[in-house]
Amino acid sequence: MSMNNSPNLFLDPNANRFQVNIINESHDNNETSQENVCSDPPHYEETSFTEEAHNRLKISYRPEKRELFDSFLQNGEKTEASLHPYDTHSNMYYLQTFGHNTMDPVPKIDYYRNTGSVSGNKLNRPSLLEIHEQLAKFLYFTSLSCRQVSSAWHKPLFVFCVILQNVAVNTSSVERVANGEGTAGEDTAGSKEEENKTGFVKFGWVKGVLVRCMLNIWGVMLFIRLSWIVGQAGIGLGVIIILLATMVTSITGLSTSAIATNGFVRGGGAYYLISRSLGPEFGGSIGLIFAFANAVAVAMYVVGFAETVVELLKESDTIMVDESNDIRIIGTITVVCLLGISVAGMEWEAKAQVILLVVLLVAIANFFIGTVIPTNNEKKARGFFNYQASIFAENFGPAFRDGEGFFSVFAIFFPAATGILAGANISGDLEDPQGAIPKGTMLAIFITTIAYIGVAICAASCVVRDATGNVNDTVVSGMSCNGSSACTLGYDFSRCRSQPCDYGLMNNFQVMSMVSGFGPLITAGIFSATLSSALASLVSAPKVFQALCKDNVYKALHFFAKGYGKNNEPIRGYVLTFVIAMAFILIAELNTIAPIISNFFLASYALINFSCFHASYAKSPGWRPAFRYYNMWMSLFGALLCCGVMFVINWWAALITYAIELFLYIYVTYKKPEVNWGSSAQALYYINALDSALALTTVEDHVKNFRPQCIVLTGAPMTRPALLDITHTFTKNNGLCICCEVYMGPRKLCVKEMNSGMAKKQAWLTKNKRKAFYAAVAADSFRDGVKSLLQASGLGRMKPNTLVIGFKKDWRNATAVQVENYVGVIHDTFDFELGMIIVRISQGFDISQVLQVQEELEKLEQERLALEAAIKDNEFEEGKPGFCGFLRKATKLSISKQETKKGNTINTTQSMHVGEFNQKLLEASTQFKKKQGKGTIDVWWLFDDGGLTILIPYILTIRKKWKSCKLRIFTGGKVNRIEEEKLVMASLLSKFRIKFADINIVCDINMKPSKESWKFFEEMIEPYRLHESCKDITTAEKLKRETPWKITDAELEAFKEKSYRQVRLNELLQEHSRAANLIVLSLPVARKAVVSDHLYMAWLEILSKNLPPVLMVRGNHKNVLTFYS
């Protein structure tokens, strides 16, 4: 959209909104610059620029405003070379795009940021309305600050400017909810505070992911258990066990990489990835147990470290108390030291991790070096012979002992392969999570796998399975050899078959220390492995837990969401993790809890894999991961593999894990946290709904599957709750219910109001547990709007077949056009072959006035509280000396007077509104929400309309609130055939399998009503009669032309019998059904263009007057009941 810069354009209604004019960057009226700009016309142009267009190239000013623009240029943040004088940093109304003055901005990342983004400011692009509508004068004012407006013009414009800014803020909040960032009104102060902080410590992929993952994967298992595993399984199966574990972690790593590269990743690691993909239910359940597992893992690793230290103390005979208590003492000291490193900040923790990695790498290198250093007799006696082909061949096959098997050995090894999420868990502290997580995680898996395989093969190629450790167990010449590799190498370890030995792969957990070039380095490696894993878990648990608490999935845990320092450190989370770790260290029963913790980690891996599969399967356009090396079916296989491994490790621990996760899932689902993250679950809901709707179109309608699918003309649903409630009673879990509203008036205002209220009114339905949709249309008249709804509502087979409308109680005070529209809606419903239900209650449905009064009272109360807060804030300023103190006292006095005046106004207003408050109307609006006591639903089934008149009350009786009510059937018949008519009706209802309490045959429907009733009817229609028979022909014709809607004498005479019947029916209803809970009555039909609108309304009025709630029902005369199976 392009604009002439002259203010006169605002006043020119004929200005072309779509022409693009080149503007001059300088605000000086410079002819030279004009010539330079226009000297080279574009090669392609759709609009020819005339001389008039050339004359508009200069910026025009009102003479008295020139100084203001000069001041703006000099004092503003933008220079004249970079920003047009009408532009501001925050408003995009007058952007220069491609050197032209237009509101359409070029694509920019700042428009796509979330509110409160720490990586940059979010900008709001011009709305479609601003670009599409004719240029309004107020946009000119929004390009200046409110203070400039107030100084340049006058106060009303200043107020208007402030209002515009408030609207912008509210719009931002709405956009925030739509983008899935949270609920409207959520405080973003925390994000703003983080944005203003400097000195963030951000890690690259090496220090942030690779180092952490390698340290966490290389655990104590590498040094003390891997030799035993390869001794049991052999080299062949041992490598398969390592590769099988690697396959699980590699698939999980690929899935993690795909999810991590599908958008910006914030802090929270596994929880963040799962929750943003599968939603808060899965994310909230796995996030809590994952954080807990990391906290307990701290205790596990620290106890492993403490046990190693205690072993050293035992060797040197320096035990402090006893073994168990020494483990507790050393573990406590270790956790306190680790906590200090963590609380000091991520930078210190990262430095500690690098040091530990160096120690670990040196220890591993020390082992490989030791394998090629020539062995001695002592090491040979313990089974170490350097690389020998015979040992490799002997150890290649499995030799399972002590009841071990492939899966039991695999279960012992698998925890050594975990830890691949150590880098992802601190995703909030990574400089580029999208690039760092895939690269660091996959490379760490590759390096650690090579290391595991290398150590396993090397150990099994150098060390025999069993050795005595006795240097004298050598093969003597002449001794028969048992064929083992040790025997061929000169040692006889045959007695290990009959009695246990202490050395060899199968017996000695310190094989790596023995083989290494320098044994203490292996001990240092064990220390490094345990401490690094403990440190990684101690950091991961609070980070994940903080992200979970920030999302407020568990509201009771929101206390732990607060962060401290420049890196937003979760100090409270650190303390909680410390307490949990200390508790398990003191309990010291980690052998029992270890399988559950392993299963917790596996459950996280399974859900990450499933998240990747689910997001791919949902085929959402938003699923666009930059990492392409994944496959949805491979991710599903990885998820199933993780679940299988959980049972392999420990079946009862797997069941406990599933039970805890299911419990947390149900809890979060029940609480329904108010978050919208655009999860793949939402995408799949849509796909399933779409597929089901399309599949339903191929299914032909059948009478057995008929269900009322209703359009309910409630207007705003909260304004006519009783009408919605009665309809919802027979559509809930049974049929479609659409609450509809027609906006009448100027199209622009109607559309704006309609669009702004759609989400709010649908949210009201959801909040009040009404299974209904909300739809609205803007139309010139009520009838046109309803006609559009009748034709266009629904989808495929899920289209409305019944219209529900409230009785127009004020029809006698309404204009002729309003009555015509109301009756016209009934005619249109029948034209479109829909059923019709008109509901009438004595108090009416509309409670909008009551809601308005309540809203006003709430606003007044808020204003009163705000005034009290303002006075309280100013009280402490009162005692300050000087002129400022005097002004503050005067201000307080002024506010106090205003408050007193306001208080009087509030009291007056409240008393006034209390008098107007209609308590009966409010009670009537909730009457269908209450459980109906024992009573009857009287069905006056006078005309066969296909069965809708009897189906509706039957559905009501099977509902919980109406099940105590019995059906009483009333129908017309002849006096001499009462019993026969009863039998016929009873037989019909029995075939329809509809239970009833009684059948009444009404024989005197066609009798004349009483004189009093008829007189009342005549008085009611008197204002709407033409009385043409009492006038001359000319006057009568003139009256017919002027008031064609009036009831003529001829019409009244023609339909006198039908009028009698309606009046008589009311008398019968008063006689038989006055005490009923509900009356369901056949709706009379008026022929189009024959029965006048006011006469028809008089029939409905007299028919349903002074009765309990009435449903006047008329089906579309197509069967909705059948007695065939």
GROMACS .gro file of C-alpha atoms in nm, residues 47-206:
model
  160
   47THR     CA    1   0.095   0.222  -1.341
   48SER     CA    2   0.200   0.511  -1.558
   49PHE     CA    3   0.314   0.803  -1.345
   50THR     CA    4   0.161   1.125  -1.472
   51GLU     CA    5   0.287   1.476  -1.415
   52GLU     CA    6   0.062   1.493  -1.111
   53ALA     CA    7   0.244   1.195  -0.967
   54HIS     CA    8   0.580   1.361  -1.029
   55ASN     CA    9   0.464   1.665  -0.840
   56ARG     CA   10   0.394   1.450  -0.534
   57LEU     CA   11   0.750   1.326  -0.497
   58LYS     CA   12   0.834   1.590  -0.237
   59ILE     CA   13   0.732   1.560   0.125
   60SER     CA   14   0.472   1.820   0.206
   61TYR     CA   15   0.432   1.982   0.548
   62ARG     CA   16   0.175   2.192   0.708
   63PRO     CA   17   0.356   2.523   0.763
   64GLU     CA   18   0.294   2.528   1.139
   65LYS     CA   19   0.422   2.170   1.178
   66ARG     CA   20   0.759   2.208   1.006
   67GLU     CA   21   0.942   2.270   1.335
   68LEU     CA   22   0.792   1.957   1.484
   69PHE     CA   23   0.926   1.740   1.202
   70ASP     CA   24   1.269   1.902   1.221
   71SER     CA   25   1.277   1.833   1.594
   72PHE     CA   26   1.174   1.472   1.534
   73LEU     CA   27   1.459   1.423   1.289
   74GLN     CA   28   1.717   1.575   1.520
   75ASN     CA   29   1.609   1.404   1.842
   76GLY     CA   30   1.476   1.072   1.713
   77GLU     CA   31   1.661   0.746   1.721
   78LYS     CA   32   1.666   0.715   1.343
   79THR     CA   33   1.856   0.940   1.109
   80GLU     CA   34   1.705   1.093   0.802
   81ALA     CA   35   1.917   0.868   0.584
   82SER     CA   36   1.773   0.554   0.737
   83LEU     CA   37   1.412   0.639   0.819
   84HIS     CA   38   1.141   0.845   0.661
   85PRO     CA   39   1.015   1.126   0.888
   86TYR     CA   40   0.679   0.954   0.926
   87ASP     CA   41   0.841   0.625   1.035
   88THR     CA   42   0.906   0.508   1.389
   89HIS     CA   43   1.088   0.210   1.528
   90SER     CA   44   0.778   0.050   1.670
   91ASN     CA   45   0.516   0.126   1.404
   92MET     CA   46   0.534  -0.006   1.053
   93TYR     CA   47   0.279   0.222   0.893
   94TYR     CA   48   0.514   0.422   0.674
   95LEU     CA   49   0.791   0.183   0.580
   96GLN     CA   50   1.021   0.239   0.287
   97THR     CA   51   1.015  -0.089   0.098
   98PHE     CA   52   1.231  -0.114  -0.213
   99GLY     CA   53   1.276   0.263  -0.191
  100HIS     CA   54   0.904   0.327  -0.203
  101ASN     CA   55   0.669   0.464   0.060
  102THR     CA   56   0.448   0.165   0.140
  103MET     CA   57   0.310  -0.011   0.444
  104ASP     CA   58   0.401  -0.358   0.312
  105PRO     CA   59   0.726  -0.462   0.485
  106VAL     CA   60   0.982  -0.705   0.346
  107PRO     CA   61   1.018  -1.048   0.513
  108LYS     CA   62   1.209  -1.017   0.840
  109ILE     CA   63   1.282  -1.262   1.120
  110ASP     CA   64   1.172  -1.014   1.390
  111TYR     CA   65   0.811  -1.055   1.276
  112TYR     CA   66   0.827  -1.428   1.356
  113ARG     CA   67   0.979  -1.408   1.702
  114ASN     CA   68   0.788  -1.500   2.016
  115THR     CA   69   0.699  -1.234   2.269
  116GLY     CA   70   0.977  -1.200   2.524
  117SER     CA   71   1.238  -1.356   2.296
  118VAL     CA   72   1.587  -1.317   2.442
  119SER     CA   73   1.748  -1.331   2.098
  120GLY     CA   74   1.581  -1.020   1.961
  121ASN     CA   75   1.280  -0.790   1.975
  122LYS     CA   76   0.948  -0.904   1.834
  123LEU     CA   77   0.803  -0.663   1.580
  124ASN     CA   78   0.440  -0.650   1.469
  125ARG     CA   79   0.386  -0.629   1.098
  126PRO     CA   80   0.095  -0.417   0.968
  127SER     CA   81  -0.232  -0.606   0.989
  128LEU     CA   82  -0.424  -0.705   0.679
  129LEU     CA   83  -0.693  -0.457   0.780
  130GLU     CA   84  -0.442  -0.171   0.783
  131ILE     CA   85  -0.319  -0.262   0.436
  132HIS     CA   86  -0.655  -0.347   0.287
  133GLU     CA   87  -0.877  -0.069   0.421
  134GLN     CA   88  -0.875   0.290   0.295
  135LEU     CA   89  -0.603   0.498   0.454
  136ALA     CA   90  -0.735   0.655   0.774
  137LYS     CA   91  -0.619   0.981   0.920
  138PHE     CA   92  -0.548   0.837   1.263
  139LEU     CA   93  -0.263   0.628   1.125
  140TYR     CA   94  -0.074   0.952   1.071
  141PHE     CA   95  -0.092   1.026   1.441
  142THR     CA   96   0.028   0.679   1.540
  143SER     CA   97   0.356   0.743   1.359
  144LEU     CA   98   0.438   1.007   1.623
  145SER     CA   99   0.477   0.960   1.994
  146CYS     CA  100   0.179   1.044   2.214
  147ARG     CA  101   0.377   1.322   2.378
  148GLN     CA  102   0.442   1.484   2.037
  149VAL     CA  103   0.075   1.454   1.951
  150SER     CA  104  -0.031   1.624   2.274
  151SER     CA  105   0.214   1.911   2.227
  152ALA     CA  106   0.144   1.961   1.859
  153TRP     CA  107  -0.232   1.934   1.861
  154HIS     CA  108  -0.464   1.900   2.159
  155LYS     CA  109  -0.556   1.671   2.445
  156PRO     CA  110  -0.831   1.458   2.283
  157LEU     CA  111  -0.583   1.334   2.023
  158PHE     CA  112  -0.339   1.248   2.300
  159VAL     CA  113  -0.606   1.034   2.467
  160PHE     CA  114  -0.684   0.870   2.134
  161CYS     CA  115  -0.317   0.795   2.083
  162VAL     CA  116  -0.292   0.624   2.421
  163ILE     CA  117  -0.599   0.414   2.337
  164LEU     CA  118  -0.433   0.304   2.014
  165GLN     CA  119  -0.123   0.198   2.202
  166ASN     CA  120  -0.334  -0.005   2.448
  167VAL     CA  121  -0.507  -0.175   2.158
  168ALA     CA  122  -0.166  -0.266   2.019
  169VAL     CA  123  -0.065  -0.420   2.350
  170ASN     CA  124  -0.386  -0.627   2.366
  171THR     CA  125  -0.334  -0.740   2.008
  172SER     CA  126   0.013  -0.855   2.101
  173SER     CA  127  -0.130  -1.064   2.384
  174VAL     CA  128  -0.381  -1.232   2.153
  175GLU     CA  129  -0.108  -1.309   1.900
  176ARG     CA  130   0.098  -1.456   2.181
  177VAL     CA  131  -0.174  -1.705   2.268
  178ALA     CA  132  -0.224  -1.795   1.903
  179ASN     CA  133   0.147  -1.862   1.866
  180GLY     CA  134   0.133  -2.102   2.156
  181GLU     CA  135   0.344  -1.906   2.398
  182GLY     CA  136   0.097  -1.907   2.682
  183THR     CA  137  -0.227  -1.756   2.793
  184ALA     CA  138  -0.329  -1.397   2.745
  185GLY     CA  139  -0.203  -1.170   3.012
  186GLU     CA  140   0.085  -1.394   3.110
  187ASP     CA  141   0.361  -1.193   3.266
  188THR     CA  142   0.658  -1.148   3.035
  189ALA     CA  143   0.860  -0.944   3.278
  190GLY     CA  144   1.091  -1.235   3.337
  191SER     CA  145   1.170  -1.263   2.970
  192LYS     CA  146   1.226  -0.891   2.938
  193GLU     CA  147   1.459  -0.901   3.237
  194GLU     CA  148   1.656  -1.183   3.081
  195GLU     CA  149   1.675  -0.995   2.756
  196ASN     CA  150   1.831  -0.692   2.921
  197LYS     CA  151   2.094  -0.893   3.103
  198THR     CA  152   2.444  -0.915   2.964
  199GLY     CA  153   2.716  -1.173   3.002
  200PHE     CA  154   2.528  -1.490   2.912
  201VAL     CA  155   2.755  -1.795   2.919
  202LYS     CA  156   2.674  -1.990   2.604
  203PHE     CA  157   2.848  -2.309   2.498
  204GLY     CA  158   2.936  -2.439   2.155
  205TRP     CA  159   2.879  -2.792   2.036
  206VAL     CA  160   3.211  -2.928   2.166
   0.00000   0.00000   0.00000
